[in-house]
Amino acid sequence: MHLRIPHFSRIVTYSATGFIVGTVVGVGMSVHALEALAFFIAISALIALVFFAHEDRSWCIVLALLAALFGMRSMVIAQNSVATWHGRAGEHLEQTVIVRDVRTGAYQARVIAQQEHRRDRIMWYDVKYPAVVPGDRLAMRCTLAVPPTDFLPTYPMLLASRRVMAMCENPQYVVVGRATDVVTIAGDLRSHLMTPIMTMIPAPYSALAVGLLFGGDDLLSQDIQDAFARTGMSHIVAVSGYNVSVIIAAVVSALIFIGLYRSRATFFAMIAIVAFVALIGFPASGVRAALMGTLVLVAASYGRVAHAYGALALAGAAMLVHNPLLIIYDIGFQLSFLATYGIITVVPLAEHAMQRVPRAFGLVDIIIVTLAAQIFVLPVIMYHFHTISFISLLVNIFVLPVIPIAMLSSLMVVVLSWIMMPIGMLFAWMAYSVLAYIIRVVEYAAQVPWAAMDAVHLSMWMAVVYYVILFVGISMLRKKMTYHTV
């Protein structure tokens, strides 16, 4: 009997997709249910290989089933780990921890610290300006507690998806030194590099520059944050796939301009992405955006669009291996994955249908990419945030073309301020002008009465129906285009 082993790309795509589906199926599953399902999957895989080994599709299905089993197992282990931590509520913790994040709110600060030599983290609320900064090593004493569920029932699992496993009550700590790991060094470097921006560009424009380069909107005022949310522009101040694509496009274009081949230019762009993520301290959102953006863009550059699907599935599976809880409880993961999927699905179809349409200085491309992403993330935004922005597309058209200018000019402020201050001031003025334009456009758009609709409630089943209709429609459109092409 002749065996037909599938192509490597199909093996990767089916296995990664199976693992992702398995993590979803594993939500709420017990160990006994997992054992019973594992037996059923093993028997099914054995039967498929005995009777259909000559078909490569059967091998792909078997690999997807086995990968799904590992995905379910990973989710069960992650859920049991969270349950174990929650079972320690009331226990006294006395250990050395490393501060990873300090977020100052209106009345108090939220401090997240990581247990030394472990991945798990704890969180507590402190005075508004605590005497600790990221990277401090603390001798810590506190009482463990389960995070509250008053405002959000899934809040404990949301924190667990970010490796925060428990709250600390009545914390007592003393700073005993500084950590010397890569994350701390990168965080110190980031603070050092932020200084020229905060010094040479006035607020709130400096806060926007920091958000564009390093991610985060916590330095922006609440009014500006609300304006960005109302106009659907919050994604530009997060370390998202868009930031990554801007960096890759800039590096690749510059290197090709000076004479490098595309393959080498893409390689150096990948190095630039790694350096960028290290610079901002390896946040989960940054690693996610870098991994997804890099794999998909490289796959699209060197192969067919089908390879981009495999790259996206591989990137998603890789992150879920590290933390399976992301797929259910991390909204950022869901938005990033769906937006990327939408772009690699819709953009080729739209470009094929609009071959004769003038590109209009890139505005058509911006509209296509923005619509592609928003079509796929719309149900998730409505389900989680109960809001929908009607003006987002228009604001994106006015803002996105100048984002690369804002990022590059802000970056030049950082670089040149240490080399040649007068030229650094020139770029600071350029960055200020572009940043002011962005904020003005967003603020004016947010004041439009019909800019957004709040109190929108979308059920899970309605979201499922939406995606079913969407996938069926795209499949029919793709078949129609293929028929006309042939």
Short mmCIF file of C-alpha atoms in Angstrom, two decimals:
data_model
loop_
_atom_site.label_atom_id
_atom_site.label_comp_id
_atom_site.label_asym_id
_atom_site.label_seq_id
_atom_site.Cartn_x
_atom_site.Cartn_y
_atom_site.Cartn_z
CA MET A 1 0.00 0.00 0.00
CA HIS A 2 1.42 3.36 -1.03
CA LEU A 3 1.62 5.95 1.74
CA ARG A 4 0.99 9.57 0.85
CA ILE A 5 2.61 11.83 3.42
CA PRO A 6 1.20 15.39 3.26
CA HIS A 7 3.35 18.41 2.53
CA PHE A 8 5.12 19.97 5.52
CA SER A 9 3.10 23.18 5.28
CA ARG A 10 -0.15 21.21 5.55
CA ILE A 11 1.20 19.27 8.53
CA VAL A 12 2.01 22.54 10.32
CA THR A 13 -1.34 24.14 9.46
CA TYR A 14 -3.48 21.16 10.52
CA SER A 15 -1.47 20.49 13.69
CA ALA A 16 -1.45 24.13 14.82
CA THR A 17 -5.14 24.55 14.04
CA GLY A 18 -5.97 21.35 15.90
CA PHE A 19 -4.06 22.54 18.95
CA ILE A 20 -5.92 25.89 18.94
CA VAL A 21 -9.31 24.17 18.65
CA GLY A 22 -8.29 21.76 21.43
CA THR A 23 -7.57 24.58 23.86
CA VAL A 24 -11.08 25.95 23.28
CA VAL A 25 -12.70 22.52 23.72
CA GLY A 26 -10.68 21.99 26.90
CA VAL A 27 -12.29 24.94 28.71
CA GLY A 28 -14.04 23.59 31.81
CA MET A 29 -13.01 20.01 31.03
CA SER A 30 -12.14 17.66 33.91
CA VAL A 31 -9.24 15.22 33.98
CA HIS A 32 -11.61 12.23 33.73
CA ALA A 33 -13.37 13.69 30.69
CA LEU A 34 -9.97 14.31 29.10
CA GLU A 35 -8.93 10.69 29.66
CA ALA A 36 -12.15 9.38 28.09
CA LEU A 37 -11.81 11.70 25.11
CA ALA A 38 -8.15 10.76 24.70
CA PHE A 39 -9.12 7.08 24.42
CA PHE A 40 -11.75 7.91 21.78
CA ILE A 41 -9.31 10.03 19.77
CA ALA A 42 -6.62 7.34 19.91
CA ILE A 43 -9.02 4.69 18.58
CA SER A 44 -10.29 7.03 15.86
CA ALA A 45 -6.73 7.88 14.78
CA LEU A 46 -5.75 4.21 14.67
CA ILE A 47 -8.78 3.32 12.50
CA ALA A 48 -8.08 6.23 10.15
CA LEU A 49 -4.45 5.18 9.66
CA VAL A 50 -5.32 1.50 9.13
CA PHE A 51 -7.99 2.05 6.49
CA PHE A 52 -7.05 5.40 4.94
CA ALA A 53 -3.24 5.54 5.18
CA HIS A 54 -3.03 5.96 1.40
CA GLU A 55 -4.78 9.34 1.59
CA ASP A 56 -2.74 12.33 2.75
CA ARG A 57 -5.90 14.04 4.06
CA SER A 58 -6.35 11.26 6.62
CA TRP A 59 -2.86 11.92 7.97
CA CYS A 60 -3.69 15.60 8.33
CA ILE A 61 -6.91 14.80 10.21
CA VAL A 62 -5.08 12.40 12.55
CA LEU A 63 -2.41 15.00 13.28
CA ALA A 64 -5.09 17.62 13.95
CA LEU A 65 -6.89 15.27 16.37
CA LEU A 66 -3.70 14.45 18.27
CA ALA A 67 -2.75 18.12 18.41
CA ALA A 68 -6.26 18.92 19.68
CA LEU A 69 -5.74 16.36 22.44
CA PHE A 70 -2.55 18.13 23.52
CA GLY A 71 -4.40 21.46 23.38
CA MET A 72 -7.12 20.12 25.68
CA ARG A 73 -4.50 18.75 28.04
CA SER A 74 -2.71 22.12 28.17
CA MET A 75 -5.96 23.93 29.00
CA VAL A 76 -6.85 21.43 31.75
CA ILE A 77 -3.39 21.81 33.31
CA ALA A 78 -3.61 25.62 33.15
CA GLN A 79 -7.06 25.65 34.75
CA ASN A 80 -5.93 23.28 37.51
CA SER A 81 -2.93 25.54 38.18
CA VAL A 82 -5.24 28.53 38.64
CA ALA A 83 -7.54 26.48 40.90
CA THR A 84 -4.52 25.47 43.01
CA TRP A 85 -3.53 29.10 43.49
CA HIS A 86 -7.08 30.11 44.36
CA GLY A 87 -7.17 27.27 46.87
CA ARG A 88 -4.26 28.94 48.67
CA ALA A 89 -6.46 31.93 49.62
CA GLY A 90 -5.73 32.92 53.21
CA GLU A 91 -2.22 31.49 53.11
CA HIS A 92 0.64 33.75 54.20
CA LEU A 93 3.24 34.33 51.51
CA GLU A 94 6.81 35.24 52.43
CA GLN A 95 9.09 35.35 49.42
CA THR A 96 11.38 37.47 47.27
CA VAL A 97 9.62 38.96 44.26
CA ILE A 98 10.61 41.21 41.34
CA VAL A 99 8.40 44.17 40.44
CA ARG A 100 7.33 43.90 36.79
CA ASP A 101 4.75 46.67 36.38
CA VAL A 102 3.51 49.71 38.27
CA ARG A 103 0.37 51.40 36.92
CA THR A 104 -0.75 54.63 38.59
CA GLY A 105 -4.51 55.20 38.67
CA ALA A 106 -6.62 58.09 39.86
CA TYR A 107 -6.37 57.18 43.55
CA GLN A 108 -3.91 54.30 43.87
CA ALA A 109 -1.32 52.26 42.02
CA ARG A 110 -1.51 48.66 40.88
CA VAL A 111 1.72 46.72 41.37
CA ILE A 112 2.45 43.39 39.67
CA ALA A 113 5.42 41.34 40.85
CA GLN A 114 6.86 38.04 39.70
CA GLN A 115 8.03 35.33 42.05
CA GLU A 116 11.77 34.90 41.78
CA HIS A 117 12.77 31.91 39.62
CA ARG A 118 9.10 31.27 38.70
CA ARG A 119 6.65 32.45 36.02
CA ASP A 120 3.73 33.09 38.37
CA ARG A 121 2.90 36.64 39.42
CA ILE A 122 1.00 38.33 42.23
CA MET A 123 -0.73 41.72 42.37
CA TRP A 124 -1.60 44.27 45.00
CA TYR A 125 -2.87 47.83 45.26
CA ASP A 126 -0.61 50.44 46.84
CA VAL A 127 -0.50 54.17 47.44
CA LYS A 128 -0.75 56.30 44.32
CA TYR A 129 3.00 56.81 44.06
CA PRO A 130 4.66 53.76 45.65
CA ALA A 131 8.38 53.74 46.38
CA VAL A 132 8.99 50.89 43.92
CA VAL A 133 9.76 50.77 40.21
CA PRO A 134 9.88 47.86 37.76
CA GLY A 135 12.98 45.76 38.37
CA ASP A 136 13.11 46.22 42.16
CA ARG A 137 13.66 43.05 44.21
CA LEU A 138 11.40 42.99 47.25
CA ALA A 139 11.34 40.90 50.39
CA MET A 140 7.58 40.41 50.47
CA ARG A 141 5.04 39.34 53.07
CA CYS A 142 1.29 39.26 52.45
CA THR A 143 -1.88 37.19 52.64
CA LEU A 144 -3.00 35.54 49.41
CA ALA A 145 -6.54 36.17 48.15
CA VAL A 146 -8.63 35.39 45.09
CA PRO A 147 -9.04 38.44 42.80
CA PRO A 148 -12.48 40.04 43.20
CA THR A 149 -15.34 39.34 40.80
CA ASP A 150 -17.54 42.33 41.72
CA PHE A 151 -17.35 44.12 38.38
CA LEU A 152 -16.29 41.26 36.08
CA PRO A 153 -17.04 37.60 36.87
CA THR A 154 -14.11 36.40 34.75
CA TYR A 155 -11.62 38.85 36.29
CA PRO A 156 -9.58 36.14 38.12
CA MET A 157 -9.15 34.18 34.86
CA LEU A 158 -8.39 37.38 32.95
CA LEU A 159 -5.53 38.04 35.39
CA ALA A 160 -4.43 34.41 35.16
CA SER A 161 -4.12 34.78 31.38
CA ARG A 162 -1.48 37.40 32.20
CA ARG A 163 0.22 35.07 34.69
CA VAL A 164 -1.21 37.00 37.68
CA MET A 165 -2.43 34.14 39.85
CA ALA A 166 -3.42 35.81 43.13
CA MET A 167 -3.97 39.07 44.97
CA CYS A 168 -1.89 40.19 47.93
CA GLU A 169 -3.70 41.62 50.95
CA ASN A 170 -1.95 43.68 53.63
CA PRO A 171 1.35 43.71 51.73
CA GLN A 172 4.54 44.44 53.63
CA TYR A 173 7.75 44.73 51.68
CA VAL A 174 11.21 46.20 51.64
CA VAL A 175 13.44 46.83 48.62
CA VAL A 176 16.50 44.56 48.85
CA GLY A 177 18.12 45.30 45.48
CA ARG A 178 17.66 45.33 41.73
CA ALA A 179 17.12 42.41 39.39
CA THR A 180 19.69 41.86 36.63
CA ASP A 181 17.60 39.86 34.17
CA VAL A 182 16.90 40.77 30.54
CA VAL A 183 13.41 42.14 31.25
CA THR A 184 14.69 44.55 33.90
CA ILE A 185 17.59 45.73 31.74
CA ALA A 186 15.20 46.31 28.82
CA GLY A 187 12.81 48.21 31.09
CA ASP A 188 15.61 50.45 32.37
CA LEU A 189 16.72 51.12 28.80
CA ARG A 190 13.16 51.96 27.84
CA SER A 191 12.87 54.52 30.67
CA HIS A 192 16.20 55.99 29.60
CA LEU A 193 15.05 56.33 25.99
CA MET A 194 11.71 57.85 26.96
CA THR A 195 13.42 60.80 28.67
CA PRO A 196 14.27 62.80 25.50
CA ILE A 197 10.71 62.44 24.20
CA MET A 198 9.16 63.57 27.48
CA THR A 199 11.65 66.47 27.66
CA MET A 200 11.64 67.75 24.08
CA ILE A 201 7.98 67.19 23.11
CA PRO A 202 5.23 68.83 25.22
CA ALA A 203 2.37 66.88 26.79
CA PRO A 204 0.03 65.30 25.79
CA TYR A 205 1.83 64.78 22.48
CA SER A 206 4.85 63.23 24.19
CA ALA A 207 2.50 60.68 25.80
CA LEU A 208 1.17 59.74 22.36
CA ALA A 209 4.73 59.41 21.01
CA VAL A 210 5.61 57.08 23.88
CA GLY A 211 2.48 55.04 23.17
CA LEU A 212 3.33 54.73 19.48
CA LEU A 213 6.92 53.66 20.11
CA PHE A 214 6.70 51.68 23.33
CA GLY A 215 3.02 50.82 23.65
CA GLY A 216 0.45 51.80 26.26
CA ASP A 217 -1.93 54.70 26.75
CA ASP A 218 -1.52 55.11 30.53
CA LEU A 219 0.35 58.43 30.07
CA LEU A 220 -2.56 59.93 28.11
CA SER A 221 -5.33 61.73 29.96
CA GLN A 222 -8.61 59.91 30.47
CA ASP A 223 -10.40 62.30 28.08
CA ILE A 224 -7.96 61.51 25.27
CA GLN A 225 -8.16 57.79 26.01
CA ASP A 226 -11.94 57.98 25.76
CA ALA A 227 -11.68 59.87 22.46
CA PHE A 228 -9.39 57.20 21.01
CA ALA A 229 -11.79 54.48 22.16
CA ARG A 230 -14.86 56.28 20.78
CA THR A 231 -13.25 56.66 17.34
CA GLY A 232 -11.84 53.13 17.23
CA MET A 233 -8.22 54.33 17.25
CA SER A 234 -7.00 52.76 20.48
CA HIS A 235 -5.04 50.20 18.46
CA ILE A 236 -2.40 52.75 17.46
CA VAL A 237 -1.25 53.22 21.08
CA ALA A 238 -0.96 49.50 21.70
CA VAL A 239 1.95 47.31 20.66
CA SER A 240 -0.07 45.79 17.85
CA GLY A 241 0.50 44.11 14.55
CA TYR A 242 0.16 47.52 12.93
CA ASN A 243 3.18 48.91 14.79
CA VAL A 244 5.14 45.83 13.82
CA SER A 245 4.10 46.09 10.16
CA VAL A 246 5.17 49.77 10.08
CA ILE A 247 8.62 48.86 11.41
CA ILE A 248 9.02 45.94 9.01
CA ALA A 249 7.86 48.01 6.02
CA ALA A 250 10.20 50.89 6.92
CA VAL A 251 13.25 48.66 7.42
CA VAL A 252 12.60 46.54 4.33
CA SER A 253 11.97 49.59 2.11
CA ALA A 254 15.10 51.36 3.36
CA LEU A 255 17.34 48.32 2.88
CA ILE A 256 15.97 47.57 -0.60
CA PHE A 257 16.53 51.23 -1.49
CA ILE A 258 20.24 50.96 -0.60
CA GLY A 259 20.61 47.81 -2.72
CA LEU A 260 19.89 44.73 -0.57
CA TYR A 261 17.86 41.83 -1.86
CA ARG A 262 14.36 41.40 -0.37
CA SER A 263 15.34 38.19 1.44
CA ARG A 264 18.21 39.89 3.28
CA ALA A 265 16.14 43.01 3.93
CA THR A 266 13.39 40.88 5.49
CA PHE A 267 15.96 39.10 7.65
CA PHE A 268 17.28 42.41 9.03
CA ALA A 269 13.69 43.60 9.53
CA MET A 270 13.11 40.55 11.73
CA ILE A 271 16.17 41.50 13.78
CA ALA A 272 14.75 45.02 14.12
CA ILE A 273 11.47 43.59 15.42
CA VAL A 274 13.26 41.49 18.04
CA ALA A 275 15.22 44.58 19.12
CA PHE A 276 12.00 46.62 19.28
CA VAL A 277 10.22 44.08 21.49
CA ALA A 278 13.29 43.82 23.73
CA LEU A 279 13.39 47.60 23.95
CA ILE A 280 9.86 47.78 25.31
CA GLY A 281 10.51 45.06 27.88
CA PHE A 282 9.00 41.96 26.21
CA PRO A 283 5.34 42.69 27.05
CA ALA A 284 2.90 39.92 26.17
CA SER A 285 1.17 42.14 23.59
CA GLY A 286 4.52 43.00 22.00
CA VAL A 287 5.65 39.40 21.75
CA ARG A 288 2.26 38.46 20.30
CA ALA A 289 2.32 41.24 17.70
CA ALA A 290 5.93 40.52 16.73
CA LEU A 291 5.36 36.79 16.39
CA MET A 292 2.15 37.09 14.39
CA GLY A 293 3.22 40.01 12.25
CA THR A 294 6.65 38.60 11.42
CA LEU A 295 5.52 35.07 10.57
CA VAL A 296 2.60 36.21 8.44
CA LEU A 297 4.57 38.86 6.54
CA VAL A 298 7.49 36.50 5.92
CA ALA A 299 5.12 33.77 4.74
CA ALA A 300 3.36 36.22 2.42
CA SER A 301 6.73 37.46 1.08
CA TYR A 302 8.20 34.04 0.33
CA GLY A 303 5.17 31.96 -0.56
CA ARG A 304 1.50 31.89 -1.30
CA VAL A 305 -1.24 33.39 0.82
CA ALA A 306 -2.04 29.86 2.01
CA HIS A 307 1.32 29.83 3.78
CA ALA A 308 0.25 32.91 5.74
CA TYR A 309 -2.65 30.91 7.22
CA GLY A 310 -0.21 28.26 8.39
CA ALA A 311 2.10 30.91 9.80
CA LEU A 312 -0.76 32.55 11.68
CA ALA A 313 -1.96 29.20 13.08
CA LEU A 314 1.62 28.36 14.12
CA ALA A 315 2.04 31.74 15.83
CA GLY A 316 -1.25 31.35 17.70
CA ALA A 317 -0.45 27.79 18.75
CA ALA A 318 3.03 28.80 19.93
CA MET A 319 1.57 31.44 22.24
CA LEU A 320 -1.09 29.06 23.51
CA VAL A 321 1.52 26.45 24.34
CA HIS A 322 3.06 29.05 26.62
CA ASN A 323 -0.32 30.10 28.08
CA PRO A 324 -3.54 28.35 26.89
CA LEU A 325 -5.75 30.78 28.84
CA LEU A 326 -5.06 33.53 26.29
CA ILE A 327 -7.56 32.26 23.76
CA ILE A 328 -10.58 32.59 26.08
CA TYR A 329 -9.72 35.34 28.54
CA ASP A 330 -7.25 37.66 26.76
CA ILE A 331 -9.22 40.06 24.57
CA GLY A 332 -6.03 41.43 23.04
CA PHE A 333 -5.08 37.97 21.77
CA GLN A 334 -8.52 37.49 20.22
CA LEU A 335 -8.46 40.90 18.50
CA SER A 336 -4.91 40.52 17.23
CA PHE A 337 -5.51 37.00 15.89
CA LEU A 338 -8.82 37.85 14.21
CA ALA A 339 -7.56 41.13 12.74
CA THR A 340 -4.53 39.38 11.23
CA TYR A 341 -6.74 36.58 9.90
CA GLY A 342 -9.09 39.14 8.38
CA ILE A 343 -6.26 40.97 6.66
CA ILE A 344 -4.73 37.88 5.03
CA THR A 345 -8.21 36.67 4.02
CA VAL A 346 -9.94 39.79 2.71
CA VAL A 347 -7.06 41.90 1.36
CA PRO A 348 -6.09 39.49 -1.50
CA LEU A 349 -9.76 39.24 -2.56
CA ALA A 350 -10.22 43.00 -2.43
CA GLU A 351 -7.01 43.67 -4.35
CA HIS A 352 -8.04 41.16 -7.01
CA ALA A 353 -11.44 42.82 -7.36
CA MET A 354 -9.97 46.35 -7.44
CA GLN A 355 -7.02 45.84 -9.77
CA ARG A 356 -8.03 48.74 -12.00
CA VAL A 357 -8.83 51.13 -9.17
CA PRO A 358 -6.17 53.87 -8.70
CA ARG A 359 -4.32 53.45 -5.40
CA ALA A 360 -4.79 57.17 -4.54
CA PHE A 361 -1.50 57.55 -2.64
CA GLY A 362 -2.18 54.44 -0.58
CA LEU A 363 -5.63 55.52 0.67
CA VAL A 364 -7.33 52.59 -1.05
CA ASP A 365 -4.93 50.18 0.65
CA ILE A 366 -5.64 51.78 4.04
CA ILE A 367 -9.38 51.42 3.50
CA ILE A 368 -9.04 47.78 2.47
CA VAL A 369 -6.83 46.81 5.41
CA THR A 370 -8.94 48.72 7.93
CA LEU A 371 -12.19 47.20 6.69
CA ALA A 372 -10.67 43.72 6.58
CA ALA A 373 -9.57 43.95 10.20
CA GLN A 374 -12.76 45.56 11.47
CA ILE A 375 -15.07 43.06 9.76
CA PHE A 376 -13.44 40.25 11.72
CA VAL A 377 -13.06 41.97 15.12
CA LEU A 378 -16.46 43.69 15.20
CA PRO A 379 -18.34 40.88 17.07
CA VAL A 380 -15.58 40.57 19.67
CA ILE A 381 -15.61 44.33 20.35
CA MET A 382 -19.41 44.38 20.60
CA TYR A 383 -19.45 41.30 22.85
CA HIS A 384 -16.80 42.50 25.30
CA PHE A 385 -17.10 46.30 25.22
CA HIS A 386 -20.79 46.72 24.22
CA THR A 387 -19.92 49.51 21.79
CA ILE A 388 -19.50 50.07 18.07
CA SER A 389 -17.75 52.96 16.32
CA PHE A 390 -19.33 54.31 13.13
CA ILE A 391 -16.58 56.81 12.42
CA SER A 392 -13.57 54.53 12.83
CA LEU A 393 -13.00 53.96 9.11
CA LEU A 394 -13.04 57.67 8.32
CA VAL A 395 -10.66 58.50 11.17
CA ASN A 396 -8.31 55.69 10.12
CA ILE A 397 -8.14 57.17 6.62
CA PHE A 398 -7.05 60.54 8.02
CA VAL A 399 -4.70 59.21 10.72
CA LEU A 400 -3.00 56.00 9.56
CA PRO A 401 -1.00 57.56 6.67
CA VAL A 402 0.87 59.83 9.10
CA ILE A 403 1.54 57.20 11.79
CA PRO A 404 4.85 56.06 10.20
CA ILE A 405 5.97 59.73 10.12
CA ALA A 406 5.06 60.16 13.78
CA MET A 407 6.86 56.97 14.80
CA LEU A 408 10.01 57.62 12.79
CA SER A 409 10.33 61.29 13.77
CA SER A 410 9.80 60.39 17.46
CA LEU A 411 12.42 57.68 17.14
CA MET A 412 14.85 60.17 15.59
CA VAL A 413 14.29 62.45 18.60
CA VAL A 414 15.52 59.61 20.82
CA VAL A 415 18.53 58.82 18.64
CA LEU A 416 19.69 62.34 17.75
CA SER A 417 19.15 63.88 21.20
CA TRP A 418 22.24 61.98 22.37
CA ILE A 419 24.28 62.82 19.26
CA MET A 420 23.33 66.25 17.88
CA MET A 421 20.78 68.20 19.91
CA PRO A 422 19.89 70.90 17.28
CA ILE A 423 18.90 68.25 14.70
CA GLY A 424 17.09 66.38 17.48
CA MET A 425 15.05 69.53 18.18
CA LEU A 426 14.17 69.75 14.47
CA PHE A 427 12.74 66.23 14.54
CA ALA A 428 11.01 67.02 17.84
CA TRP A 429 9.21 69.90 16.10
CA MET A 430 8.26 67.57 13.22
CA ALA A 431 7.02 64.91 15.64
CA TYR A 432 5.06 67.51 17.61
CA SER A 433 3.28 68.72 14.46
CA VAL A 434 2.23 65.23 13.38
CA LEU A 435 1.24 64.13 16.91
CA ALA A 436 -0.83 67.28 17.39
CA TYR A 437 -2.59 66.61 14.09
CA ILE A 438 -3.46 63.04 15.21
CA ILE A 439 -4.87 64.13 18.55
CA ARG A 440 -6.86 66.99 17.00
CA VAL A 441 -8.44 64.69 14.40
CA VAL A 442 -9.35 62.11 17.05
CA GLU A 443 -10.78 64.72 19.45
CA TYR A 444 -12.88 66.42 16.78
CA ALA A 445 -14.18 63.09 15.47
CA ALA A 446 -15.06 61.92 18.99
CA GLN A 447 -17.36 64.94 19.38
CA VAL A 448 -19.55 63.86 16.45
CA PRO A 449 -22.90 62.78 17.97
CA TRP A 450 -23.15 59.61 15.87
CA ALA A 451 -19.48 58.64 16.25
CA ALA A 452 -20.27 55.57 18.33
CA MET A 453 -23.17 53.62 19.81
CA ASP A 454 -22.94 52.41 23.40
CA ALA A 455 -24.95 49.83 25.35
CA VAL A 456 -24.81 47.36 22.46
CA HIS A 457 -25.28 43.76 23.64
CA LEU A 458 -24.28 40.86 21.43
CA SER A 459 -24.75 37.28 22.61
CA MET A 460 -22.24 34.51 22.00
CA TRP A 461 -24.64 32.72 19.63
CA MET A 462 -25.18 35.87 17.59
CA ALA A 463 -21.40 36.21 17.23
CA VAL A 464 -21.16 32.58 16.07
CA VAL A 465 -23.89 33.15 13.48
CA TYR A 466 -22.08 36.29 12.29
CA TYR A 467 -18.83 34.38 11.70
CA VAL A 468 -20.61 31.48 9.99
CA ILE A 469 -22.27 33.88 7.55
CA LEU A 470 -18.98 35.71 7.07
CA PHE A 471 -17.00 32.56 6.27
CA VAL A 472 -19.69 31.25 3.93
CA GLY A 473 -19.81 34.59 2.10
CA ILE A 474 -16.02 34.77 1.71
CA SER A 475 -15.91 31.15 0.50
CA MET A 476 -18.55 31.84 -2.15
CA LEU A 477 -16.76 35.02 -3.24
CA ARG A 478 -13.44 33.19 -3.51
CA LYS A 479 -14.99 30.43 -5.64
CA LYS A 480 -16.65 33.01 -7.86
CA MET A 481 -13.37 34.85 -8.42
CA THR A 482 -11.53 31.60 -9.12
CA TYR A 483 -14.20 30.62 -11.69
CA HIS A 484 -13.92 33.95 -13.52
CA THR A 485 -10.11 33.79 -13.44
CA VAL A 486 -10.14 30.33 -15.03
#
